[in-house]
Structure formats: C-alpha cells, structure tokens
Short mmCIF file of C-alpha atoms and ligand atoms in Angstrom, two decimals:
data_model
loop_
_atom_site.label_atom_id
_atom_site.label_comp_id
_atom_site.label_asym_id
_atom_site.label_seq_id
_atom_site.Cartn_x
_atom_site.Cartn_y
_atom_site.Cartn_z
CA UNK A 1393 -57.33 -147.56 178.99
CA UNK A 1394 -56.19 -144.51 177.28
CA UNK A 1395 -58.18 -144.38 173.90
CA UNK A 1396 -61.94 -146.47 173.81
CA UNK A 1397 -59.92 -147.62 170.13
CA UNK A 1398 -57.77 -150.10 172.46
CA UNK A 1399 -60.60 -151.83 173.59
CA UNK A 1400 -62.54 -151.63 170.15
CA UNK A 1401 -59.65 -153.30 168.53
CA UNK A 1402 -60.20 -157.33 168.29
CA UNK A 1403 -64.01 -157.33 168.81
CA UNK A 1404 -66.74 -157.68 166.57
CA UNK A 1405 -69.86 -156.65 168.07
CA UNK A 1406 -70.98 -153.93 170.90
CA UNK A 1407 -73.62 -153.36 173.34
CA UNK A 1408 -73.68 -150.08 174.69
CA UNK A 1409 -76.16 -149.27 177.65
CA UNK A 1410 -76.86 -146.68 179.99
CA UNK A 1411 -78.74 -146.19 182.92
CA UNK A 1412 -82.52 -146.22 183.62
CA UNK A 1413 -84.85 -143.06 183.23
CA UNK A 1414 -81.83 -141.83 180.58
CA UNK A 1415 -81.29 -137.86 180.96
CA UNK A 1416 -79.18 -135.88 177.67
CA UNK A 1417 -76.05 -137.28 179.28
CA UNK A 1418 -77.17 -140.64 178.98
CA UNK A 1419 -78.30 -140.54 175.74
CA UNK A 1420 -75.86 -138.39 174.15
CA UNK A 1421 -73.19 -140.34 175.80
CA UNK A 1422 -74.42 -143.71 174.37
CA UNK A 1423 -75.59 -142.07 170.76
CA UNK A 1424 -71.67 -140.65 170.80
CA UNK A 1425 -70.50 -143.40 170.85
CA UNK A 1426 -72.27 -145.47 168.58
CA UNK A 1427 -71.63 -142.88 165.79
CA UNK A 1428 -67.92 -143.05 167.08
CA UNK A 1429 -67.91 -146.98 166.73
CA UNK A 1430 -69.51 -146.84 163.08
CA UNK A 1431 -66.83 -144.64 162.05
CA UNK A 1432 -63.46 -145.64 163.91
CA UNK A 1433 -64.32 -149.16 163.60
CA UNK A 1434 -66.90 -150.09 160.64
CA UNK A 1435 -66.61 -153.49 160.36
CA UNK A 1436 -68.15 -153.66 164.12
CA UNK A 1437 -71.72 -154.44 165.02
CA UNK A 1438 -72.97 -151.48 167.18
CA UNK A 1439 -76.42 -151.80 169.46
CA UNK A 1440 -77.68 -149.04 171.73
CA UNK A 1441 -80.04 -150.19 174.65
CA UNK A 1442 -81.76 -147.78 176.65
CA UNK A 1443 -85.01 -147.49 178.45
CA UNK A 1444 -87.60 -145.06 176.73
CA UNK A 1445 -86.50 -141.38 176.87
CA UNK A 1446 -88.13 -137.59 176.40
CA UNK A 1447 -89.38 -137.22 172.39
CA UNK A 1448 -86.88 -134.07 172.62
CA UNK A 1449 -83.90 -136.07 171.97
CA UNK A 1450 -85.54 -137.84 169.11
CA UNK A 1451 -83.71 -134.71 167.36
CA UNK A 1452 -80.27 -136.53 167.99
CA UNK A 1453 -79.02 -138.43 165.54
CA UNK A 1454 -79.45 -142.26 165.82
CA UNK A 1455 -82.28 -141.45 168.01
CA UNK A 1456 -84.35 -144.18 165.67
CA UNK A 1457 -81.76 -146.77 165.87
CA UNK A 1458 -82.02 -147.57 169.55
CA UNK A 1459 -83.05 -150.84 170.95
CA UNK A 1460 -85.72 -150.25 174.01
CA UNK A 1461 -86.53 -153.91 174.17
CA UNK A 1462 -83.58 -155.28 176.35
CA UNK A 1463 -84.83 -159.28 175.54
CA UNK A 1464 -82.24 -160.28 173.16
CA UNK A 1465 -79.99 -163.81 172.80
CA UNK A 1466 -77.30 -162.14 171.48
CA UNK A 1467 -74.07 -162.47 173.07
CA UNK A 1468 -71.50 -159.54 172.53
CA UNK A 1469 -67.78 -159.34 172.32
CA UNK A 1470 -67.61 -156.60 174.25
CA UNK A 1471 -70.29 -154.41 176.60
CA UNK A 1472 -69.99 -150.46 177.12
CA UNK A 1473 -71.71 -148.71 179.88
CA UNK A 1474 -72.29 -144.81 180.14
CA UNK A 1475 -73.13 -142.72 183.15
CA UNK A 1476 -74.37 -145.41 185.15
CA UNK A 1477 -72.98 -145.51 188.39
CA UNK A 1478 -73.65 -149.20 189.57
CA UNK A 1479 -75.52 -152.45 187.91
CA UNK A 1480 -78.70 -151.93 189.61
CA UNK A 1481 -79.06 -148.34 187.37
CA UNK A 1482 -78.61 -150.72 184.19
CA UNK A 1483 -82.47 -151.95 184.81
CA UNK A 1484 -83.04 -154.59 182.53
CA UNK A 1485 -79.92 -154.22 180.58
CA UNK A 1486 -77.59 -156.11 183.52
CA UNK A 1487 -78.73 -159.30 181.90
CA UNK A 1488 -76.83 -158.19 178.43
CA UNK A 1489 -73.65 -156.91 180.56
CA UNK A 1490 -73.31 -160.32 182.31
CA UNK A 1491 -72.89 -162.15 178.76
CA UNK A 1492 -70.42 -160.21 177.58
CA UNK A 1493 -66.97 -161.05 177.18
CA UNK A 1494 -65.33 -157.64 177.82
CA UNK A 1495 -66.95 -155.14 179.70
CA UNK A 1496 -66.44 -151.26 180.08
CA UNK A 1497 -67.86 -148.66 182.27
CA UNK A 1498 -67.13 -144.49 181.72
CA UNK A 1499 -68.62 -142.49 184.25
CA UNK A 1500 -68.36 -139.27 186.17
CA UNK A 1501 -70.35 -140.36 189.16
CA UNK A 1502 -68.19 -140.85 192.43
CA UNK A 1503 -70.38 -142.88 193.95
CA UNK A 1504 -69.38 -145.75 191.43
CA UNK A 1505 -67.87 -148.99 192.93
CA UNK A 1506 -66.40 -150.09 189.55
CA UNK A 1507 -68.71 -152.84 188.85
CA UNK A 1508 -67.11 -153.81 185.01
CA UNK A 1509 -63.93 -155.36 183.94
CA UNK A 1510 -62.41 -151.68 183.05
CA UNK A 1511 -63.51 -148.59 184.50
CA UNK A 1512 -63.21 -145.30 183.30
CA UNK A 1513 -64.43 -142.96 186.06
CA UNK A 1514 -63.39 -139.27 186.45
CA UNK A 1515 -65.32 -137.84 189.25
CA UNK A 1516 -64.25 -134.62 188.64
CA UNK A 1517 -65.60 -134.05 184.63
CA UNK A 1518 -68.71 -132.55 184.59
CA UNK A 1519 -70.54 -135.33 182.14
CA UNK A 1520 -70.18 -138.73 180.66
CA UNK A 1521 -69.70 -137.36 176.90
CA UNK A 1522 -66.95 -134.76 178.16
CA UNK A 1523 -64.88 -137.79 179.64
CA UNK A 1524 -65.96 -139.90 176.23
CA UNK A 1525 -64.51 -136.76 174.15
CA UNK A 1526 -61.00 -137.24 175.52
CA UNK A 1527 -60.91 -141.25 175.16
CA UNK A 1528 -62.13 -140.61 171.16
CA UNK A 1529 -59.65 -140.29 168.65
CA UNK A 1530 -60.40 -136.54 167.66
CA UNK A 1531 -59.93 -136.72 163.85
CA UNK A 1532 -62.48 -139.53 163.98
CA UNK A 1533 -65.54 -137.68 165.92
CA UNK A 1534 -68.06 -136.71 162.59
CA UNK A 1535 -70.88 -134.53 163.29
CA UNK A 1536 -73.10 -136.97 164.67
CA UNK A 1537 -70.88 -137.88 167.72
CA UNK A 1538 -70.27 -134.49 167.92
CA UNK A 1539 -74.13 -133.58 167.96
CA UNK A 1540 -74.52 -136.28 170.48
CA UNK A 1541 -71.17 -135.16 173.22
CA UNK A 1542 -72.01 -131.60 173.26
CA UNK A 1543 -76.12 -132.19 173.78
CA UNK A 1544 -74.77 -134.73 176.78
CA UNK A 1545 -72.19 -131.77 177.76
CA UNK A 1546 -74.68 -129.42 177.33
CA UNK A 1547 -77.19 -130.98 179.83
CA UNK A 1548 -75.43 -132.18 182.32
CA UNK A 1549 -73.42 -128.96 183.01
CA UNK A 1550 -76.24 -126.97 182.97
CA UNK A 1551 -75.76 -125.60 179.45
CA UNK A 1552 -72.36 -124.88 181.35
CA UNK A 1553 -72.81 -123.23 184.50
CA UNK A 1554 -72.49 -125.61 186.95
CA UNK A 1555 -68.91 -125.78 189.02
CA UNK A 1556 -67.78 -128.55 187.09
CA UNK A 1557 -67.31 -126.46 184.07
CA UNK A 1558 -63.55 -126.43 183.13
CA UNK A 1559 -61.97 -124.21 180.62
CA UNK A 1560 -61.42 -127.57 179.02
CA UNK A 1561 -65.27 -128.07 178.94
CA UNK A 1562 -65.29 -125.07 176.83
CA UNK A 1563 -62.43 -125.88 174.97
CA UNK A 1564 -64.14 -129.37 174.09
CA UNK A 1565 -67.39 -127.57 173.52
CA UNK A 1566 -65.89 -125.35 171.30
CA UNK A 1567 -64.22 -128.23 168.99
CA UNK A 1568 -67.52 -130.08 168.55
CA UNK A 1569 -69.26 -126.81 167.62
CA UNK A 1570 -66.97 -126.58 164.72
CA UNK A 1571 -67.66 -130.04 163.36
CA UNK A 1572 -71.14 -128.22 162.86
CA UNK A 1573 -73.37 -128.89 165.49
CA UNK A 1574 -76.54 -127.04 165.30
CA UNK A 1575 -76.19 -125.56 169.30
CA UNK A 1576 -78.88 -123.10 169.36
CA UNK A 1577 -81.96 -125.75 168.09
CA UNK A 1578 -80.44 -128.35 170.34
CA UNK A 1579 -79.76 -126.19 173.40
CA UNK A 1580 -83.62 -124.49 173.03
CA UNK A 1581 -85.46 -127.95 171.68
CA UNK A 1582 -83.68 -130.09 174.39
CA UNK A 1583 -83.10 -128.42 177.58
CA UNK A 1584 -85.21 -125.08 177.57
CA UNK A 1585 -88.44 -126.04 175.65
CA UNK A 1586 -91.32 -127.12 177.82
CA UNK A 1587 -94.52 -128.50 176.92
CA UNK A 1588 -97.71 -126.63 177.97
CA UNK A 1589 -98.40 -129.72 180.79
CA UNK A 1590 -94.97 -129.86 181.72
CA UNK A 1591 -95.51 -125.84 181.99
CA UNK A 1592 -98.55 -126.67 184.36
CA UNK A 1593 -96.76 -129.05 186.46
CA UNK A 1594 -94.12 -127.22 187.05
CA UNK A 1595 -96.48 -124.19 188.16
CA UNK A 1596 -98.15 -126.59 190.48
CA UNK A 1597 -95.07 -128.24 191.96
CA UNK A 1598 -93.81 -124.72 192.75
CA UNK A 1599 -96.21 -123.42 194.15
CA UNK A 1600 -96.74 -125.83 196.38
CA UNK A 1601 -93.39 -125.58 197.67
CA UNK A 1602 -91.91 -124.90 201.19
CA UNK A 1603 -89.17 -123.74 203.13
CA UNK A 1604 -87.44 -125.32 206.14
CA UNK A 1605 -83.79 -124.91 207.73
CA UNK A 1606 -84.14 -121.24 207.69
CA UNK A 1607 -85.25 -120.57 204.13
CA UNK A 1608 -81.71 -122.80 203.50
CA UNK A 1609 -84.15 -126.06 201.99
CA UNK A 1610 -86.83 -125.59 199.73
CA UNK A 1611 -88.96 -128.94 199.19
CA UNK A 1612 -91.90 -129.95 196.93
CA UNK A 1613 -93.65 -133.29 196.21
CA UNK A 1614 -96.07 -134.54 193.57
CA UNK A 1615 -98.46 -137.67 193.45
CA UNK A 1616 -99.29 -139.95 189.90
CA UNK A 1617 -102.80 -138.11 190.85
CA UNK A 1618 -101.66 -134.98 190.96
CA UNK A 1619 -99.62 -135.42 187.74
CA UNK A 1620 -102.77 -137.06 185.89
CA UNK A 1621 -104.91 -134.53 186.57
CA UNK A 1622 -102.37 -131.96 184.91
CA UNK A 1623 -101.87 -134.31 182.23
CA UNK A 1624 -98.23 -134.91 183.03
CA UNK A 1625 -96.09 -138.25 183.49
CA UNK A 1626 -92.70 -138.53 185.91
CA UNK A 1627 -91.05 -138.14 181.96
CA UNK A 1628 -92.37 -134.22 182.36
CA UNK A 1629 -90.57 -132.78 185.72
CA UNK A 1630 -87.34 -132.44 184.37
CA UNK A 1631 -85.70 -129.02 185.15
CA UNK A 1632 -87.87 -128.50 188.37
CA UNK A 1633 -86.04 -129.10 191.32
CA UNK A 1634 -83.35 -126.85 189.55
CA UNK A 1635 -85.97 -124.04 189.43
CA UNK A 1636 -86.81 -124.75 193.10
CA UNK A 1637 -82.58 -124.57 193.55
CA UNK A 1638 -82.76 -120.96 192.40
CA UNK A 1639 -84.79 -119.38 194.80
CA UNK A 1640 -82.54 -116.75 196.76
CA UNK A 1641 -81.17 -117.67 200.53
CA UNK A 1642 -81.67 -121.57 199.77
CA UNK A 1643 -78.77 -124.06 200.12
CA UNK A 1644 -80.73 -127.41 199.16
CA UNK A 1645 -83.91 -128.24 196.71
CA UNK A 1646 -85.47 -131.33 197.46
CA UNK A 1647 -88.02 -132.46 194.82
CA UNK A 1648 -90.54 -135.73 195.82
CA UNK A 1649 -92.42 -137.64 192.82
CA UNK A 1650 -94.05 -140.51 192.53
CA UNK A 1651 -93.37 -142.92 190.05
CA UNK A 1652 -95.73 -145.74 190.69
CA UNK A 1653 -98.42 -146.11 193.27
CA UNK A 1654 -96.39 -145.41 197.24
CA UNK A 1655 -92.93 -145.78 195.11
CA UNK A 1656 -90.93 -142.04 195.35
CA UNK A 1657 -88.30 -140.79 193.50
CA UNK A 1658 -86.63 -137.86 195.60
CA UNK A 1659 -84.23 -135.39 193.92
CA UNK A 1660 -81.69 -133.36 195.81
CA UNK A 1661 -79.61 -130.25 194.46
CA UNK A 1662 -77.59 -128.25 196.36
CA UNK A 1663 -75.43 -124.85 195.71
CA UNK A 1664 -72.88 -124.67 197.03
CA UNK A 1665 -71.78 -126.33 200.08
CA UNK A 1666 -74.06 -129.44 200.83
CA UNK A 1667 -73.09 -133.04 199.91
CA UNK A 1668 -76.76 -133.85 198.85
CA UNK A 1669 -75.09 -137.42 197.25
CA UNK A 1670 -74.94 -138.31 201.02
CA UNK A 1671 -78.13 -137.81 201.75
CA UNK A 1672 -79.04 -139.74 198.87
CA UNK A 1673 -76.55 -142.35 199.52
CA UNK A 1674 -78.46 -143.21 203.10
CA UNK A 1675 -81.32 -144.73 200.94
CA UNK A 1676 -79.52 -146.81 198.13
CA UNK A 1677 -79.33 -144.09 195.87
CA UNK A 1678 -76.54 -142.03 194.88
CA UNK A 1679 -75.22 -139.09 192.47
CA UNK A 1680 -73.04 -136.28 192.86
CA UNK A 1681 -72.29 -133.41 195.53
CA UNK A 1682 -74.57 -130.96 193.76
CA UNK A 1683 -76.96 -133.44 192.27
CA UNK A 1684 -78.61 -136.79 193.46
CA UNK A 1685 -81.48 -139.04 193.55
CA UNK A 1686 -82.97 -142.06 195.29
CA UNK A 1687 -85.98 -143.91 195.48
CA UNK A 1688 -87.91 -144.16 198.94
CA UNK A 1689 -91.17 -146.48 199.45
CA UNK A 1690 -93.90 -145.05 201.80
CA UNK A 1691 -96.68 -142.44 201.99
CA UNK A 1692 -95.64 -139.35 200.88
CA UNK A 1693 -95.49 -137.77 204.36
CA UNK A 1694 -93.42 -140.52 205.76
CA UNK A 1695 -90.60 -140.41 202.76
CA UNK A 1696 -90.53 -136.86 202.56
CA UNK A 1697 -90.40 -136.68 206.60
CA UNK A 1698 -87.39 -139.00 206.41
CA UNK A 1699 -85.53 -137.04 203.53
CA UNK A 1700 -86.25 -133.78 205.54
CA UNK A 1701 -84.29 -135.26 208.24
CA UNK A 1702 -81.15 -136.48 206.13
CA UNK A 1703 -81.22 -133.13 204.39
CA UNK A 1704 -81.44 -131.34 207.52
CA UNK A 1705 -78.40 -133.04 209.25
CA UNK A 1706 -76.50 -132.61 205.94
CA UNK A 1707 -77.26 -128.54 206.26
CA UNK A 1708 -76.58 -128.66 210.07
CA UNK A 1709 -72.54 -130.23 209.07
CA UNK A 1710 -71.69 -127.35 206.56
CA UNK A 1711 -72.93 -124.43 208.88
P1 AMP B 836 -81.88 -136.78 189.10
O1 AMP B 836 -82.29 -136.06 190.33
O2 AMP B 836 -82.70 -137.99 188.79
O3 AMP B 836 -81.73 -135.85 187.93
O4 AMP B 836 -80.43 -137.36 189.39
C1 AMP B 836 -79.37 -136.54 189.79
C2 AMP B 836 -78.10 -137.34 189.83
O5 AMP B 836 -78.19 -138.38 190.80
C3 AMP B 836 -77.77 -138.02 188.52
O6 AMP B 836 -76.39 -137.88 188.30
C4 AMP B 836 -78.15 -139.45 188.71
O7 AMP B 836 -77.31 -140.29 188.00
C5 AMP B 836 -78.01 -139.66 190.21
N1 AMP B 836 -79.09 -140.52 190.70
C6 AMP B 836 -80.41 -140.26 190.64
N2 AMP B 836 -81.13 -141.26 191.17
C7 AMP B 836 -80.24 -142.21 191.56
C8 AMP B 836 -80.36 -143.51 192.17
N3 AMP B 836 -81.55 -144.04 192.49
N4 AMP B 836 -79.21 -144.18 192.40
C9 AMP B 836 -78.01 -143.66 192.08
N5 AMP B 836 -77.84 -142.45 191.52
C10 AMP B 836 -78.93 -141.74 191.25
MN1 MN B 837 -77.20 -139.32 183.78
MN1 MN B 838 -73.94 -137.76 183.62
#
C-alpha cells in the first residue's frame, strides 16, 4: 500500500483503534486519521476506539468524538490500527478487528509480527503520525489532521530530539505547522505541563531513585499506595523515567509502577547504546531500542530484582 486512499476506496465504514494506555502518538495517530477519512473520503463512516486517555489531549480536535466503550455489533468494512505493535496491545478492541473485512496496521514498532491483512511498519520513523503523513494525500490533510500528526510527532520524538529525528521529520513538521497548527499551546499543554500531583509524584519517584551498573542504570518504583497517598493515578507518571534517563553517566532508566494490586508495569529507556526492547521483550512486552515497556506480576522486590538482572546483562553486551 502506497497511499491509505487505496484502501479507503470501496469501503463504507471504518474502525480505527490503537493500543491500550494510548500516549500523543496513539491518539494523534488515530484522531489524524479520522479527520483525514472525513475529508478524503466523506461519504465514509469513521469510528475512533481507544481506551481512556490524559484530559491534556482533550485539546485535540475530535477528542469528544471518540468511542471508549469497545461493546459494539457493528461490523466494519474495513479496520485501521495505529501504533500498536501486536493484538494483545488492542485490549478490548481485538474483538472489533476480528469482524472486519479488511484490516490495516501502521506502525513504527519493530517488534511487530504483522498481525493484520496489510501492514504498514517502518521501524525506522520516529512515530506512527510521521509514517501516516507520508501515506496521506498532502493536499487533503486540513488543520485538524494536521493538529493531530504533529502533537503524535511531537510526543513521540521527544518534541524532536530523540535519534529518530530525520531532516524529513522536520520537513513534515514544518508542512503541518503551516496548515496552522497552534505548536506552542499544544507542545506546553500536552507534553510539558504537569499537574501539581503529578509534580509530587514525580518528586517522590525521583527521589527515591537508585543507581546500579556503575552509575550506568538508574531505577525507581512506585506502589497504587504510594501513588494514592500523593493523589496520583498510573495516568500521572508520564515523562518520568525520561527525567530519570537524564541524569549524567547513566546508560539505562528503569521506571517500576503498579497498575493494579501485585500487577507492574516496568519502563525502560536507554541513551545511547542499550537495546532496552530486549529486555522488555524477555517478559512479553516489547517497544523500541531506546524505549520499552512490559508488564511483570510479583512483589515489587521480586519484579524489579528480575528486571535488574535483564537490564544488567543488556549493559554488560554493549560495554
Ligand atoms: P512506555 O514505557 O509505556 O512509554 O512504552 C515505551 C514503548 O514501549 C512504547 O513504544 C510502547 O509502545 C512500548 N511498550 C510499552 N509497554 C509494552 C508492552 N507491554 N508490550 C509491547 N510494547 C510495549
Ligand atoms: Mn504509542
Ligand atoms: Mn508511537
């Protein structure tokens, strides 16, 4: 597939899901789209499904339209997926991609088996919405879509910094800022802006932390407890183990939350030269080379105790 217009073409109706806990990729991938659809093909019935999401990207556009109840009987013609890297990270929207008659997946994450009738997967592109920009018909992206690709660009890059950052990224960047997209209010209101508990938890997580390897892995964990009493939610640690990736001399940040009771969610970046999607891979989770994720069941001692290890023997085959 060259252009998503091929596979728009025919059908009358679209599901478009992404994957569970939705970051700005996610949702500005999905959102994107849906603008695109309503514009390059208007006779077509266009549904967004996505799990509940931070009240920062209510600013997006379409924001309002999105489905967050995934029972429905309808059947579609045809079912897009964005940046979710297998079925399992559809959560409850699987059951709406096994009715449908056509299915699509664009993605960016390697670790994806290609689990849809046409995949779209450029490992290499630093975000879902970059890789969505180049499959859109340019004279048909309207501001919305373009709000919605450059706040997924935008987050996923780092407001872009990260490696994956192309010229082209920048190019593309620079086209959707001139169909009028506000950057500074979405930049600040979606990625910096922090809440005053989401403040405190990040305080708490931080200082908490520890080195290991030589000062090369910094790692932190939080309980539900620990959260409540801060009045936080696993919704507020966004941008944390990112923090914890900045401190000077270290290679690997490994963050540890709890997301129900003895359930873990462990996020991994690295800077430079770890794998940490390998890592992340060993428990049924997956990501990218500089960011990953998995979820571990245990006390907290044990699961961070075994992602020590993995992280450790990941360190030990770069030195
Ligand atoms: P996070 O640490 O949750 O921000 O995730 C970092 C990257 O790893 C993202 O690109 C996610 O898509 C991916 N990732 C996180 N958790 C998982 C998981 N359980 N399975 C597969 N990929 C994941
Ligand atoms: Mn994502
Ligand atoms: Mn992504």
């Amino acid at each position: 597939m060259r252009k998503i217009d091929e596979v728009l073409a025919g059908n009358r109706s679209a599901a478009i899901l992404g994957h569970i806990h939705p970051d700005g990729d996610c949702v500005g991938s999905c959102l994107g789209l849906y603008h695109y659809i309503k514009k390059a093909a208007p006779q077509m019935e266009a549904d967004v499904y996505l799990e509940p999401f931070r009240k920062e990207f209510f600013l997006l556009p379409g924001a309002g339209d999105v489905h967050h109840d995934f029972q429905t009987e309808k059947i579609y013609d045809l079912c897009i997926v964005c940046d979710a890297s297998d079925r399992g990270r559809l959560g409850a929207g699987a059951a709406i991609l096994d009715r449908a008659r056509v299915t699509v997946c664009v993605d960016h994450h390697k670790t994806n088996p290609g689990f849809t009738q046409i995949t779209v997967l450029c490992p290499e592109t630093g975000s879902t919405s970059e890789i969505l920009f180049e499959l859109m018909e340019e004279s048909l992206i309207g501001r919305e879509t373009a709000v919605c690709l450059y706040t997924g660009m935008a987050h996923d890059t780092g407001v872009f910094k990260y490696q994956s950052t192309t010229s082209r990224t920048m190019e593309i960047a620079g086209k959707l800022m001139d169909k009028g997209v506000p950057f500074t209010e979405i930049i600040d209101q979606t990625f910096y802006q922090k809440s005053f508990s989401q403040t405190r938890i990040m305080g708490k997580v931080l200082l908490d932390s520890q080195l290991c390897a030589d000062g090369q892995c910094i790692y932190s964990s939080v309980s539900l407890a620990e959260m409540e009493a801060l009045g936080a939610t696993p919704m507020d640690l966004e941008g944390i183990v990112e923090q914890m990736r900045l401190v000077d001399g270290v290679e690997v940040s490994l963050f540890l939350y709890e997301t129900a009771p003895g359930i873990f969610k462990a996020s991994m970046r690295s800077k430079s030269r770890a794998d940490v999607s390998r890592a992340a891979a060993r428990f049924g989770g997956g990501g990218h080379a500089r960011a990953a994720g998995c979820s571990l069941t245990g006390d907290r001692e044990g699961v961070l105790a075994a992602m020590l290890s993995c992280v450790k023997e990941e360190l030990a085959a770069h030195d």
